[in-house]
CSV table of C-alpha atoms in Angstrom, one decimal:
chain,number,residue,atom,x,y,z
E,28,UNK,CA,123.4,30.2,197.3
E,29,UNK,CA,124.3,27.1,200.1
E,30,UNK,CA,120.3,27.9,201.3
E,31,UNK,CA,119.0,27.8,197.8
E,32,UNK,CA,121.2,24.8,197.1
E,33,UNK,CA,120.1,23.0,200.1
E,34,UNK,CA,116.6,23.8,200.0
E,35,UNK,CA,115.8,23.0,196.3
E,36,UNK,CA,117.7,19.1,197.1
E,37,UNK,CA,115.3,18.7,199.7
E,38,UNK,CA,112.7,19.7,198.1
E,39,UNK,CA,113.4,16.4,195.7
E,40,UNK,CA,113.1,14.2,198.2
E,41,UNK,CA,109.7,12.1,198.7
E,42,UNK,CA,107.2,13.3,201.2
E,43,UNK,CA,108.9,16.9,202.1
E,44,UNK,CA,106.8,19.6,200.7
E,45,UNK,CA,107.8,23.6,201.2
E,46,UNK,CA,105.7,23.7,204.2
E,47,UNK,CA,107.4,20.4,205.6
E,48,UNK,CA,111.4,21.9,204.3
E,49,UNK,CA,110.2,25.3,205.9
E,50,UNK,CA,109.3,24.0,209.7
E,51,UNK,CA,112.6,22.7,210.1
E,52,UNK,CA,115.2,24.0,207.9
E,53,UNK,CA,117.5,26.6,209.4
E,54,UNK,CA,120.8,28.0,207.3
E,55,UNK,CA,123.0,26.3,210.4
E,56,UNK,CA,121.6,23.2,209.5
E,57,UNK,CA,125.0,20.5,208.1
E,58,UNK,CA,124.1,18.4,205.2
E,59,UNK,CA,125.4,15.6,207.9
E,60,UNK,CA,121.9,16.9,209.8
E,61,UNK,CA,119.9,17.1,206.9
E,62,UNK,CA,121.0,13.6,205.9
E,63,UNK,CA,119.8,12.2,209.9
E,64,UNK,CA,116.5,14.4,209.2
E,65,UNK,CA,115.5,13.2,205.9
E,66,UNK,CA,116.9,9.6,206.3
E,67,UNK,CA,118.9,10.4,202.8
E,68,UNK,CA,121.3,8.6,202.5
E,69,UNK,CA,122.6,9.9,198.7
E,70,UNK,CA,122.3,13.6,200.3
E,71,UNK,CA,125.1,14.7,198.5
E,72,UNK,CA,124.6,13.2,195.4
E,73,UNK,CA,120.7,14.7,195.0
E,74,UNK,CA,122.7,18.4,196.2
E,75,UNK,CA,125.8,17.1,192.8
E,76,UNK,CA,122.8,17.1,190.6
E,77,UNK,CA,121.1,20.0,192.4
E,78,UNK,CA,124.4,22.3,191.8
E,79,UNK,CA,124.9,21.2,188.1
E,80,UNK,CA,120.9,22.2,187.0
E,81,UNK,CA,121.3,25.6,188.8
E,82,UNK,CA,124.4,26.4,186.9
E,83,UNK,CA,122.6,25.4,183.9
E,84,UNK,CA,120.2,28.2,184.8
E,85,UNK,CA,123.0,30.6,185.4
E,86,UNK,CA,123.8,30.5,181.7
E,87,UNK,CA,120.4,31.6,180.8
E,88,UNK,CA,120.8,34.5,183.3
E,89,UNK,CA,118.1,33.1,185.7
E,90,UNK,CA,119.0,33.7,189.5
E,91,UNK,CA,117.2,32.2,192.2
E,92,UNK,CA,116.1,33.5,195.8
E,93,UNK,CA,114.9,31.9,198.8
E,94,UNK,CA,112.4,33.0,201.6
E,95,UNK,CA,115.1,33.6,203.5
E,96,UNK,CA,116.3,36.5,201.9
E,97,UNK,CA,115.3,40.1,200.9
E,98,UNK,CA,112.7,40.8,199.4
E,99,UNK,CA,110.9,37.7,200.1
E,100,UNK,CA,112.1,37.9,204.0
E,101,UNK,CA,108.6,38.5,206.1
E,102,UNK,CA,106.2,37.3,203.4
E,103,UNK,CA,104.1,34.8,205.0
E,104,UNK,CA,103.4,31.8,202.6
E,105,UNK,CA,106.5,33.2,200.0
E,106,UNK,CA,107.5,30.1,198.1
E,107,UNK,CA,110.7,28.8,199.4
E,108,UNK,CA,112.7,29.2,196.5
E,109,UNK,CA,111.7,31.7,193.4
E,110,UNK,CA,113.7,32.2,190.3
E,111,UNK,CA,113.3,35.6,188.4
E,112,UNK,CA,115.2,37.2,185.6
E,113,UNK,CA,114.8,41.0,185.3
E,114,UNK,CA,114.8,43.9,188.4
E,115,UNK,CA,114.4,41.8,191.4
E,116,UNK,CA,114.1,45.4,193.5
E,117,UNK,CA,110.6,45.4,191.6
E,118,UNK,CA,109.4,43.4,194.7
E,119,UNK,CA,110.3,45.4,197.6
E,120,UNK,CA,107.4,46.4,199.4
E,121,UNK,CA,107.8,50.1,199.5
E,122,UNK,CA,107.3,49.2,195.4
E,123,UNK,CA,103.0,50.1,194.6
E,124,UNK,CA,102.2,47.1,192.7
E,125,UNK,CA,98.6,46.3,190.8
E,126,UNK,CA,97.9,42.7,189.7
E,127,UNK,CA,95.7,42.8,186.7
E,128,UNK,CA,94.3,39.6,185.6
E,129,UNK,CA,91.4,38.1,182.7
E,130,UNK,CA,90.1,36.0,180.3
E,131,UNK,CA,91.5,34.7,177.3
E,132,UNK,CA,88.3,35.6,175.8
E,133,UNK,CA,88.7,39.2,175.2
E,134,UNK,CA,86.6,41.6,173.1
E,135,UNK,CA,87.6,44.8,171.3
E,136,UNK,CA,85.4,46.7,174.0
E,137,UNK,CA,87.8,44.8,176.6
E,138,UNK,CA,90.8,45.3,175.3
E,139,UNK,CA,90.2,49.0,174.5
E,140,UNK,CA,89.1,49.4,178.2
E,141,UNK,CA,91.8,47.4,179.7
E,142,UNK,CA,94.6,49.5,177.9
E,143,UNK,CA,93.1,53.2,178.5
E,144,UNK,CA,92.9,51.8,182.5
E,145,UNK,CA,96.3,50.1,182.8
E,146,UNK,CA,97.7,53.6,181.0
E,147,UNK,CA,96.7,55.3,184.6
E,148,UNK,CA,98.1,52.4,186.4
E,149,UNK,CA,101.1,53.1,185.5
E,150,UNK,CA,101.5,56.6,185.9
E,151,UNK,CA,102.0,55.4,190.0
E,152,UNK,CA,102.1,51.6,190.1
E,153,UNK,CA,103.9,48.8,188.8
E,154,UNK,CA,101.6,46.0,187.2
E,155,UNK,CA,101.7,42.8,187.8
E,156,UNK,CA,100.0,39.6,185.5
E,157,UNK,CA,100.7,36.1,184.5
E,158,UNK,CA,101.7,36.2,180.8
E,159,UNK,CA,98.9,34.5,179.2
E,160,UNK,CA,97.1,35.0,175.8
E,161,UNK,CA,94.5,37.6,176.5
E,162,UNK,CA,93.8,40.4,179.4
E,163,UNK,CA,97.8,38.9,181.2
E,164,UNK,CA,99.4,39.9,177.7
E,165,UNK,CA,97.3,43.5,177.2
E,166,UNK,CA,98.5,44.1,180.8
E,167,UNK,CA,102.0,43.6,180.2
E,168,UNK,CA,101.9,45.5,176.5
E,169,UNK,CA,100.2,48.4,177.5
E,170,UNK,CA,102.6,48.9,180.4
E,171,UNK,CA,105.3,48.4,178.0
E,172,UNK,CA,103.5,51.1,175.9
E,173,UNK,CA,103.2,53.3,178.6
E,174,UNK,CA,106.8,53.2,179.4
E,175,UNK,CA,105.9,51.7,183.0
E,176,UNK,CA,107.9,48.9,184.4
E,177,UNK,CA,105.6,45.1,185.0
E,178,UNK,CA,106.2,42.0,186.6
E,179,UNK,CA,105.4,38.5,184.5
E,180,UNK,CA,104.5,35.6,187.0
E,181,UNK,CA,105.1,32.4,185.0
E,182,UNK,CA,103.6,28.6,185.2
E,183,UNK,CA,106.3,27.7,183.6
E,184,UNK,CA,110.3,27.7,183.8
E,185,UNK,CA,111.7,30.8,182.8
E,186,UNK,CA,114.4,29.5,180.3
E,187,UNK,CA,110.8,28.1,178.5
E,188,UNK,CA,108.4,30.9,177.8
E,189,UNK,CA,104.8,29.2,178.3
E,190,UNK,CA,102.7,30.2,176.3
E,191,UNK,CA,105.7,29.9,173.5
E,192,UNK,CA,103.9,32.7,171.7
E,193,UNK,CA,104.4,35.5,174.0
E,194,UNK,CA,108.1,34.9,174.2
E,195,UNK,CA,109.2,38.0,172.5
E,196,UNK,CA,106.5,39.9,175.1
E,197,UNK,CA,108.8,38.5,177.6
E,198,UNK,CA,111.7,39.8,176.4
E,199,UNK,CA,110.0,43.0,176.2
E,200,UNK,CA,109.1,42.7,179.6
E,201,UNK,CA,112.9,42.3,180.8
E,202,UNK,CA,114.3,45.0,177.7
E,203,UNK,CA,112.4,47.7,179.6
E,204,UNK,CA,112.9,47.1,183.1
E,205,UNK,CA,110.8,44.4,183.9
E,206,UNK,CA,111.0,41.4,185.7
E,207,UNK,CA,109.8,37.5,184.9
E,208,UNK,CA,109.2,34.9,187.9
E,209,UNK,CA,108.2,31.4,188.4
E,210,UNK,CA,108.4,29.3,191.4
E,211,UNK,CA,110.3,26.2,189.0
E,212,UNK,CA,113.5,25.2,187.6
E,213,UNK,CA,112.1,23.0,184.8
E,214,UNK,CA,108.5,22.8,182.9
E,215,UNK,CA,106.3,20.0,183.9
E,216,UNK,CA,105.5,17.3,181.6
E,217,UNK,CA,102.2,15.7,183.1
E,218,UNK,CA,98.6,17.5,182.6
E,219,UNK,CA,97.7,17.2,186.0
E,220,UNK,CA,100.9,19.1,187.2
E,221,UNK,CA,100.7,21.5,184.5
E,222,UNK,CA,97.2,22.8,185.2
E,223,UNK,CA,98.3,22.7,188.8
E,224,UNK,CA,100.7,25.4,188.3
E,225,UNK,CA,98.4,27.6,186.8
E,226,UNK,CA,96.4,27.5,189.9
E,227,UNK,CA,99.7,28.0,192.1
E,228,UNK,CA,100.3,30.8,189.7
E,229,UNK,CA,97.3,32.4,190.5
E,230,UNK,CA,98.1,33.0,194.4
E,231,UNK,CA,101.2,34.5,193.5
E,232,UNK,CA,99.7,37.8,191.6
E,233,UNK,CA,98.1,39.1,194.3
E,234,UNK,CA,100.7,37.5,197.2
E,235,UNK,CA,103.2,39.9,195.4
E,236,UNK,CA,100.3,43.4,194.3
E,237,UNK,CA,98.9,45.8,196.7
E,238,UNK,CA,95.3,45.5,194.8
E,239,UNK,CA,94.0,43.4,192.3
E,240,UNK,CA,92.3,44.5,188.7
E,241,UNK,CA,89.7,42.3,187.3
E,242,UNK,CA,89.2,43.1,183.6
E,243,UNK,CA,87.0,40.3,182.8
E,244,UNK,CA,86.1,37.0,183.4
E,245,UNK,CA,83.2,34.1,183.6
E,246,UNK,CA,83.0,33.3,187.1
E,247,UNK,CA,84.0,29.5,186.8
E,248,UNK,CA,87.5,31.6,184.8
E,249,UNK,CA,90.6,31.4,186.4
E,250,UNK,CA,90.5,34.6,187.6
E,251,UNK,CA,88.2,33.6,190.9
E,252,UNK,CA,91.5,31.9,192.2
E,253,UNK,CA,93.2,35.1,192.1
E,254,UNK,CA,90.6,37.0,193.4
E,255,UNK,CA,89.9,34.4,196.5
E,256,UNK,CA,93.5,34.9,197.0
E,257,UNK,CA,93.2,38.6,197.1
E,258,UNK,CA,90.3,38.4,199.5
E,259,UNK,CA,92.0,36.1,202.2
E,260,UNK,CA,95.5,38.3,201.6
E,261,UNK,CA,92.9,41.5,202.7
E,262,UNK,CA,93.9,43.1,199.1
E,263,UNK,CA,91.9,45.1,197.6
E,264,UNK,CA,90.0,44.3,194.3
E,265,UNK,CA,88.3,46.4,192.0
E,266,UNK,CA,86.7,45.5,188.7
E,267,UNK,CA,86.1,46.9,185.1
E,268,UNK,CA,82.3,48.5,184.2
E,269,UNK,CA,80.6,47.5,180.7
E,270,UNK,CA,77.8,49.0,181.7
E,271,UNK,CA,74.7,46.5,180.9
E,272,UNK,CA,76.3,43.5,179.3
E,273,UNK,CA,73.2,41.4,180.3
E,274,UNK,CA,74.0,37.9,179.7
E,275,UNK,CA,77.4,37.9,178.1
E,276,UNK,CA,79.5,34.9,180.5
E,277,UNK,CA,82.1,37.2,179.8
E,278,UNK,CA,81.2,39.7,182.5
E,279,UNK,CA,80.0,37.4,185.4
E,280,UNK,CA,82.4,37.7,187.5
E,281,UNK,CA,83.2,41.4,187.1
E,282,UNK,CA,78.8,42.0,187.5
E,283,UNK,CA,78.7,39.5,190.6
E,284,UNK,CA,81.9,40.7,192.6
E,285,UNK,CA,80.6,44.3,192.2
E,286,UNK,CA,76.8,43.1,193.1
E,287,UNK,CA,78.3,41.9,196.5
E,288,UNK,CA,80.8,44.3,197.4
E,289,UNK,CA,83.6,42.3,197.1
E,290,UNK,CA,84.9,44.7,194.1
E,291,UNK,CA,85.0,48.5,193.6
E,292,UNK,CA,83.4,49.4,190.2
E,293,UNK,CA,85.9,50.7,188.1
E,294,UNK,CA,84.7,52.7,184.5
E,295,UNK,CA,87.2,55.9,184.1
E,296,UNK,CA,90.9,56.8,184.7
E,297,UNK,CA,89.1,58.5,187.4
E,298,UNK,CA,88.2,55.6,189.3
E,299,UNK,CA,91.2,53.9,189.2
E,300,UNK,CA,93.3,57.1,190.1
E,301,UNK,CA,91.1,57.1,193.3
E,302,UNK,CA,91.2,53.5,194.0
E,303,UNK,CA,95.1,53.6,193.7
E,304,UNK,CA,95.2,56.4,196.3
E,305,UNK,CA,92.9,54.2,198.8
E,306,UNK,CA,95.2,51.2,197.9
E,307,UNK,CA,98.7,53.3,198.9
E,308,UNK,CA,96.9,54.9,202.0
E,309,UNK,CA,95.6,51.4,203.3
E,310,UNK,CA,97.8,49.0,201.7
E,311,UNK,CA,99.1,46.4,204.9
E,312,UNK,CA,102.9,46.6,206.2
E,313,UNK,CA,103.2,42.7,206.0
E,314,UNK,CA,102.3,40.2,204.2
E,315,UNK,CA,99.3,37.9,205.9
E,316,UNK,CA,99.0,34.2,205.8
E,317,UNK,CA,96.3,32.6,203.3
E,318,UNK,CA,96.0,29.4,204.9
């Protein structure tokens, strides 16, 4: 908790970023030395204000760890302080996990794929998506379905469900064993910020998977962050088969990453019980830096 505290009042001052908190902080570290580092003078004042917002989070049940601590110790580029509600264990890495991430846009065609695939994923994996309207909210449902456990990375605040609509999905999420995350204590209120998080949110699906599930997407979607992620992590991607969709946007991605190699071609239960068992054989003991 003293980490947490200290980091997160840091954190508010002007001009020291994660990376920046992260070179220097150490857990011996005084607030008398952190006041002479940052040239803070109201230290203790920013870490009053700092205690009383985290106990506000304590009465919605939200907990917090840092980078410092199980599970997140080891994982390069972990943020330096993440809040979850739900089973934290979910993240240790001896945990198969399967990030499975899409448009908004979906079809019939795409759900009813999606759902028969994510069925096999969790007969030996724990998935993994960001809680949005479309392919995110199919992956958590179905897993939910399926009696499987998934993990729900948010761009918002946990004690604010963004998107507002899939608040009850989120307490699905946590009634059967799941888990919600989000690197921040409140929502933003600016555009540029908000949209920001999004993107942030996307390096997190695959930072915390073994392998990465493309269901569908245009390739200007979101999903490309993810997937750039996944490819400078070394995960593994793999991507749904529609057979000849032609010109449908809708498919881009999935049609280009499989043209290039960057993506296994995924079409039956078949192909995804295989890719999952080349995913566990190969899947890297660390974490590796994207930057």
């Amino acid at each position: 908790m003293k980490d947490i505290l200290n980091l997160l009042t840091i954190q508010k001052i002007k001009g020291f970023g994660q990376s920046r908190i992260k070179s220097f902080y150490s857990p011996e570290l005084t607030d008398e030395q952190i006041m002479l580092y940052t040239n803070t003078q109201n230290y203790l004042a920013l870490k009053q204000e700092t205690w009383r917002e985290m106990s506000v989070l304590e009465g919605y049940g939200i907990k917090a760890i840092s980078y410092l601590n199980e599970p997140l110790r080891g994982i390069a580029d972990a943020p330096m302080v993440l809040f979850y509600k739900g089973d934290i264990s979910l993240l240790n890495k001896d945990i198969l996990k399967v990030a499975v991430i899409g448009t908004r846009d979906f079809t019939p065609e795409i759900e009813e794929k999606e759902r028969r695939i994510v069925r096999e994923i969790t007969r030996q994996a724990v998935t993994v998506s960001g809680l949005a309207m479309g392919c995110d909210a199919i992956a958590h449902d179905e897993t939910i379905r399926s009696g499987g456990k998934t993990i729900a990375i948010l761009p918002s605040s946990i004690q604010t469900i963004k998107p507002a609509t899939n608040y009850n999905l989120a307490q699905e999420v946590l009634r059967t064993g799941g888990l919600l995350l989000s690197e921040y204590m409140f929502n933003a209120t600016a555009t540029y910020e908000i949209k920001h998080r999004y993107i942030e949110r996307d390096r997190l699906q695959p930072l915390f998977s073994n392998g990465v599930l493309l269901c569908a997407s245009k390739t200007d979607g979101g999903s490309r962050i993810a997937v750039g992620h996944a490819s400078a992590m070394n995960r593994p991607v793999c991507a749904l088969d529609f057979g000849d969709t032609g010109t449908d946007q809708r498919f881009e991605l999935n049609r280009k990453l499989v043209k290039e190699g960057t993506a296994s071609k995924i079409d039956t239960c078949e192909d995804m019980a295989r890719w999952l068992e080349r995913v566990r054989e190969t899947r890297p003991a660390t974490q590796l830096s994207i930057f």
